[in-house]
PDB file of C-alpha atoms in Angstrom:
ATOM      1  CA  MET A 121     109.034 103.018  76.609  1.00  0.00           C
ATOM      2  CA  ARG A 122     108.683 106.621  76.606  1.00  0.00           C
ATOM      3  CA  GLN A 123     107.466 108.360  79.909  1.00  0.00           C
ATOM      4  CA  THR A 124     104.623 110.093  77.892  1.00  0.00           C
ATOM      5  CA  GLU A 125     103.326 106.526  76.958  1.00  0.00           C
ATOM      6  CA  LEU A 126     102.800 105.392  80.698  1.00  0.00           C
ATOM      7  CA  ALA A 127      99.823 105.969  82.780  1.00  0.00           C
ATOM      8  CA  PRO A 128      98.819 104.869  86.344  1.00  0.00           C
ATOM      9  CA  GLY A 129      97.361 101.508  86.338  1.00  0.00           C
ATOM     10  CA  MET A 130      99.220 100.390  83.099  1.00  0.00           C
ATOM     11  CA  PRO A 131     100.720  96.839  83.453  1.00  0.00           C
ATOM     12  CA  VAL A 132     104.545  96.786  82.457  1.00  0.00           C
ATOM     13  CA  ARG A 133     107.466  94.513  82.642  1.00  0.00           C
ATOM     14  CA  THR A 134     111.209  95.370  83.398  1.00  0.00           C
ATOM     15  CA  ASN A 135     113.459  94.984  80.312  1.00  0.00           C
ATOM     16  CA  PHE A 136     116.686  94.652  82.241  1.00  0.00           C
ATOM     17  CA  SER A 137     117.950  92.406  85.075  1.00  0.00           C
ATOM     18  CA  ASP A 138     119.421  93.518  88.316  1.00  0.00           C
ATOM     19  CA  PRO A 139     120.476  91.564  91.422  1.00  0.00           C
ATOM     20  CA  GLY A 140     117.151  90.403  93.057  1.00  0.00           C
ATOM     21  CA  LEU A 141     115.111  91.525  90.141  1.00  0.00           C
ATOM     22  CA  PRO A 142     115.024  89.183  87.055  1.00  0.00           C
ATOM     23  CA  GLU A 143     114.291  90.710  83.532  1.00  0.00           C
ATOM     24  CA  GLY A 144     110.650  90.511  82.684  1.00  0.00           C
ATOM     25  CA  THR A 145     109.385  91.223  86.252  1.00  0.00           C
ATOM     26  CA  ALA A 146     105.788  92.217  86.184  1.00  0.00           C
ATOM     27  CA  GLY A 147     104.322  95.351  87.760  1.00  0.00           C
ATOM     28  CA  GLU A 148     101.850  98.106  87.469  1.00  0.00           C
ATOM     29  CA  VAL A 149     102.484 101.872  87.067  1.00  0.00           C
ATOM     30  CA  VAL A 150     101.610 103.753  90.163  1.00  0.00           C
ATOM     31  CA  THR A 151     102.884 107.338  89.482  1.00  0.00           C
ATOM     32  CA  VAL A 152     104.241 108.983  86.357  1.00  0.00           C
ATOM     33  CA  TYR A 153     106.190 112.040  87.241  1.00  0.00           C
ATOM     34  CA  ASP A 154     106.199 115.279  84.851  1.00  0.00           C
ATOM     35  CA  ASP A 155     110.022 115.572  85.188  1.00  0.00           C
ATOM     36  CA  LEU A 156     111.450 112.920  82.936  1.00  0.00           C
ATOM     37  CA  SER A 157     114.593 112.592  85.391  1.00  0.00           C
ATOM     38  CA  ASP A 158     112.098 111.846  88.104  1.00  0.00           C
ATOM     39  CA  GLY A 159     111.040 108.573  86.592  1.00  0.00           C
ATOM     40  CA  VAL A 160     107.998 106.290  87.239  1.00  0.00           C
ATOM     41  CA  ASP A 161     107.058 104.585  90.302  1.00  0.00           C
ATOM     42  CA  VAL A 162     106.136 100.845  89.729  1.00  0.00           C
ATOM     43  CA  HIS A 163     104.541  98.495  92.156  1.00  0.00           C
ATOM     44  CA  LEU A 164     106.144  95.060  91.319  1.00  0.00           C
ATOM     45  CA  SER A 165     104.657  91.631  91.387  1.00  0.00           C
ATOM     46  CA  ASN A 166     107.062  90.666  94.130  1.00  0.00           C
ATOM     47  CA  GLY A 167     105.522  93.302  96.416  1.00  0.00           C
ATOM     48  CA  THR A 168     108.256  96.033  96.106  1.00  0.00           C
ATOM     49  CA  LEU A 169     107.886  99.618  94.910  1.00  0.00           C
ATOM     50  CA  ILE A 170     110.464 100.919  92.743  1.00  0.00           C
ATOM     51  CA  ASN A 171     111.347 104.069  90.909  1.00  0.00           C
ATOM     52  CA  ILE A 172     112.638 103.660  87.475  1.00  0.00           C
ATOM     53  CA  LEU A 173     113.187 105.561  84.298  1.00  0.00           C
ATOM     54  CA  ALA A 174     110.615 104.795  81.558  1.00  0.00           C
ATOM     55  CA  HIS A 175     113.169 103.200  79.126  1.00  0.00           C
ATOM     56  CA  GLY A 176     113.564 100.351  81.513  1.00  0.00           C
ATOM     57  CA  LEU A 177     110.011  99.214  81.001  1.00  0.00           C
ATOM     58  CA  ASP A 178     107.997  97.488  78.404  1.00  0.00           C
ATOM     59  CA  PRO A 179     104.312  97.215  78.197  1.00  0.00           C
ATOM     60  CA  ALA A 180     102.774  94.086  79.448  1.00  0.00           C
ATOM     61  CA  ALA A 181      99.419  92.410  78.645  1.00  0.00           C
ATOM     62  CA  ARG A 182      96.620  92.640  81.405  1.00  0.00           C
ATOM     63  CA  PRO A 183      95.941  89.343  83.080  1.00  0.00           C
ATOM     64  CA  GLY A 184      93.128  87.448  81.289  1.00  0.00           C
ATOM     65  CA  ARG A 185      93.805  89.380  78.142  1.00  0.00           C
ATOM     66  CA  GLU A 186      95.412  88.139  74.917  1.00  0.00           C
ATOM     67  CA  ARG A 187      99.348  88.239  74.664  1.00  0.00           C
ATOM     68  CA  ASP A 188     101.098  91.336  73.459  1.00  0.00           C
ATOM     69  CA  THR A 189     102.253  89.475  70.317  1.00  0.00           C
ATOM     70  CA  PRO A 190      99.682  88.022  67.954  1.00  0.00           C
ATOM     71  CA  ALA A 191      99.272  84.284  67.472  1.00  0.00           C
ATOM     72  CA  ARG A 192     101.112  82.755  64.555  1.00  0.00           C
ATOM     73  CA  LEU A 193      99.223  80.872  62.155  1.00  0.00           C
ATOM     74  CA  THR A 194     100.875  77.507  60.923  1.00  0.00           C
ATOM     75  CA  ALA A 195     100.025  75.731  57.704  1.00  0.00           C
TER      76      ALA A 195
END
């Protein structure tokens, strides 16, 4: 994602894996900094707060909402 596409409260998922942080870990954006090199603060579902560059995040569906990908119809 681009940093300009993020806003506080937005649900996101990580798009990389790290020791102790599996790919797809859910979180919520807390702070978006004006300087691109300062990244984004994200509160993760595992209770940790991380600072990450925006390209390490993907959008995630809000709980109780439809999935990000549309349902496929089968014949």
